[in-house]
């Protein structure tokens, strides 16, 4: 399984500046992904699907806050497994780039 563990990124967007954490775990043979923002209560996010393509995880999440609109995300881990990059495309807002992530 790709990218298991807790990953820390820094996001600098119009709506949020701070650390973003992606927690990737295995649950009954499937990927389980959680998202945390430092200092912010994140509305409930439900990950609907996650697929693995090489060293990249692609998925779709939803949130009641966005009235069930799909939130596509992508997360790629470097070949050595020490760094990662990704994006989260939030409907009606900008894409959040997650660069230079590190495992914590």
mmCIF file of C-alpha atoms in Angstrom:
data_model
loop_
_atom_site.group_PDB
_atom_site.id
_atom_site.type_symbol
_atom_site.label_atom_id
_atom_site.label_comp_id
_atom_site.label_asym_id
_atom_site.label_seq_id
_atom_site.Cartn_x
_atom_site.Cartn_y
_atom_site.Cartn_z
ATOM 1 C CA UNK A 1 0.000 0.000 0.000
ATOM 2 C CA UNK A 2 1.243 3.466 -0.923
ATOM 3 C CA UNK A 3 1.810 6.351 1.489
ATOM 4 C CA UNK A 4 0.642 4.823 4.748
ATOM 5 C CA UNK A 5 1.169 7.151 7.694
ATOM 6 C CA UNK A 6 0.592 10.773 8.660
ATOM 7 C CA UNK A 7 1.800 13.397 6.174
ATOM 8 C CA UNK A 8 2.287 17.105 6.883
ATOM 9 C CA UNK A 9 1.987 19.826 4.233
ATOM 10 C CA UNK A 10 1.779 23.607 4.383
ATOM 11 C CA UNK A 11 -1.076 25.252 2.465
ATOM 12 C CA UNK A 12 -1.113 28.932 1.562
ATOM 13 C CA UNK A 13 -4.499 29.789 0.063
ATOM 14 C CA UNK A 14 -6.969 32.642 0.083
ATOM 15 C CA UNK A 15 -9.098 30.820 2.675
ATOM 16 C CA UNK A 16 -6.542 28.990 4.795
ATOM 17 C CA UNK A 17 -2.854 29.292 5.670
ATOM 18 C CA UNK A 18 -1.434 26.550 7.817
ATOM 19 C CA UNK A 19 -0.599 22.899 8.134
ATOM 20 C CA UNK A 20 -2.648 20.248 6.397
ATOM 21 C CA UNK A 21 -2.339 16.649 7.538
ATOM 22 C CA UNK A 22 -3.305 13.636 5.443
ATOM 23 C CA UNK A 23 -3.559 10.441 7.430
ATOM 24 C CA UNK A 24 -3.432 7.394 5.162
ATOM 25 C CA UNK A 25 -4.167 4.044 6.754
ATOM 26 C CA UNK A 26 -5.367 0.569 5.860
ATOM 27 C CA UNK A 27 -8.755 -0.646 7.019
ATOM 28 C CA UNK A 28 -9.903 -4.145 6.055
ATOM 29 C CA UNK A 29 -7.661 -4.174 2.984
ATOM 30 C CA UNK A 30 -8.884 -0.762 1.762
ATOM 31 C CA UNK A 31 -7.380 2.708 2.026
ATOM 32 C CA UNK A 32 -8.721 5.011 4.722
ATOM 33 C CA UNK A 33 -7.838 8.716 4.361
ATOM 34 C CA UNK A 34 -8.481 11.469 6.915
ATOM 35 C CA UNK A 35 -7.735 15.183 6.558
ATOM 36 C CA UNK A 36 -6.859 17.517 9.445
ATOM 37 C CA UNK A 37 -6.140 21.253 9.427
ATOM 38 C CA UNK A 38 -4.158 22.825 12.254
ATOM 39 C CA UNK A 39 -6.270 25.126 14.384
ATOM 40 C CA UNK A 40 -9.494 24.511 12.445
ATOM 41 C CA UNK A 41 -12.402 22.161 13.019
ATOM 42 C CA UNK A 42 -12.860 20.461 9.673
ATOM 43 C CA UNK A 43 -16.466 19.666 8.756
ATOM 44 C CA UNK A 44 -17.136 15.956 8.420
ATOM 45 C CA UNK A 45 -15.529 14.596 5.265
ATOM 46 C CA UNK A 46 -16.454 11.204 3.885
ATOM 47 C CA UNK A 47 -13.987 9.516 1.552
ATOM 48 C CA UNK A 48 -16.072 7.722 -1.075
ATOM 49 C CA UNK A 49 -13.328 6.036 -3.069
ATOM 50 C CA UNK A 50 -9.555 5.707 -3.241
ATOM 51 C CA UNK A 51 -7.573 4.041 -6.007
ATOM 52 C CA UNK A 52 -3.870 3.363 -6.310
ATOM 53 C CA UNK A 53 -1.997 4.093 -9.548
ATOM 54 C CA UNK A 54 1.716 3.431 -9.123
ATOM 55 C CA UNK A 55 2.920 5.735 -6.355
ATOM 56 C CA UNK A 56 -0.229 7.897 -6.497
ATOM 57 C CA UNK A 57 -3.512 7.709 -4.618
ATOM 58 C CA UNK A 58 -6.549 9.284 -6.276
ATOM 59 C CA UNK A 59 -9.836 9.647 -4.536
ATOM 60 C CA UNK A 60 -13.186 11.318 -4.174
ATOM 61 C CA UNK A 61 -14.541 12.715 -0.921
ATOM 62 C CA UNK A 62 -17.712 14.591 -0.015
ATOM 63 C CA UNK A 63 -18.725 16.938 2.777
ATOM 64 C CA UNK A 64 -22.110 18.084 4.037
ATOM 65 C CA UNK A 65 -20.663 21.602 4.128
ATOM 66 C CA UNK A 66 -20.421 21.454 0.308
ATOM 67 C CA UNK A 67 -23.837 19.799 -0.043
ATOM 68 C CA UNK A 68 -22.401 16.519 -1.202
ATOM 69 C CA UNK A 69 -20.323 17.954 -4.062
ATOM 70 C CA UNK A 70 -17.391 15.762 -5.007
ATOM 71 C CA UNK A 71 -13.960 16.752 -3.711
ATOM 72 C CA UNK A 72 -11.329 15.058 -5.892
ATOM 73 C CA UNK A 73 -7.898 14.599 -4.357
ATOM 74 C CA UNK A 74 -4.576 13.233 -5.523
ATOM 75 C CA UNK A 75 -1.540 12.331 -3.451
ATOM 76 C CA UNK A 76 1.816 11.127 -4.868
ATOM 77 C CA UNK A 77 4.653 9.720 -2.800
ATOM 78 C CA UNK A 78 8.294 9.952 -3.924
ATOM 79 C CA UNK A 79 10.122 6.752 -4.894
ATOM 80 C CA UNK A 80 12.014 6.765 -1.582
ATOM 81 C CA UNK A 81 8.745 7.167 0.380
ATOM 82 C CA UNK A 82 9.987 10.218 2.298
ATOM 83 C CA UNK A 83 8.214 13.114 0.564
ATOM 84 C CA UNK A 84 4.866 13.672 -1.139
ATOM 85 C CA UNK A 85 2.877 16.175 -3.213
ATOM 86 C CA UNK A 86 -0.801 16.443 -3.913
ATOM 87 C CA UNK A 87 -3.878 18.508 -4.683
ATOM 88 C CA UNK A 88 -7.362 18.823 -3.282
ATOM 89 C CA UNK A 89 -9.919 20.389 -5.646
ATOM 90 C CA UNK A 90 -12.555 22.085 -3.528
ATOM 91 C CA UNK A 91 -15.766 22.932 -5.437
ATOM 92 C CA UNK A 92 -16.464 26.660 -5.878
ATOM 93 C CA UNK A 93 -12.965 27.447 -4.551
ATOM 94 C CA UNK A 94 -9.403 27.037 -5.624
ATOM 95 C CA UNK A 95 -7.386 23.844 -5.909
ATOM 96 C CA UNK A 96 -5.246 23.440 -2.831
ATOM 97 C CA UNK A 97 -1.711 22.410 -3.699
ATOM 98 C CA UNK A 98 0.065 20.256 -1.169
ATOM 99 C CA UNK A 99 3.787 20.451 -1.879
ATOM 100 C CA UNK A 100 6.899 19.178 -0.118
ATOM 101 C CA UNK A 101 4.989 16.972 2.295
ATOM 102 C CA UNK A 102 6.874 14.948 4.824
ATOM 103 C CA UNK A 103 5.976 12.000 6.989
ATOM 104 C CA UNK A 104 5.477 12.895 10.654
#
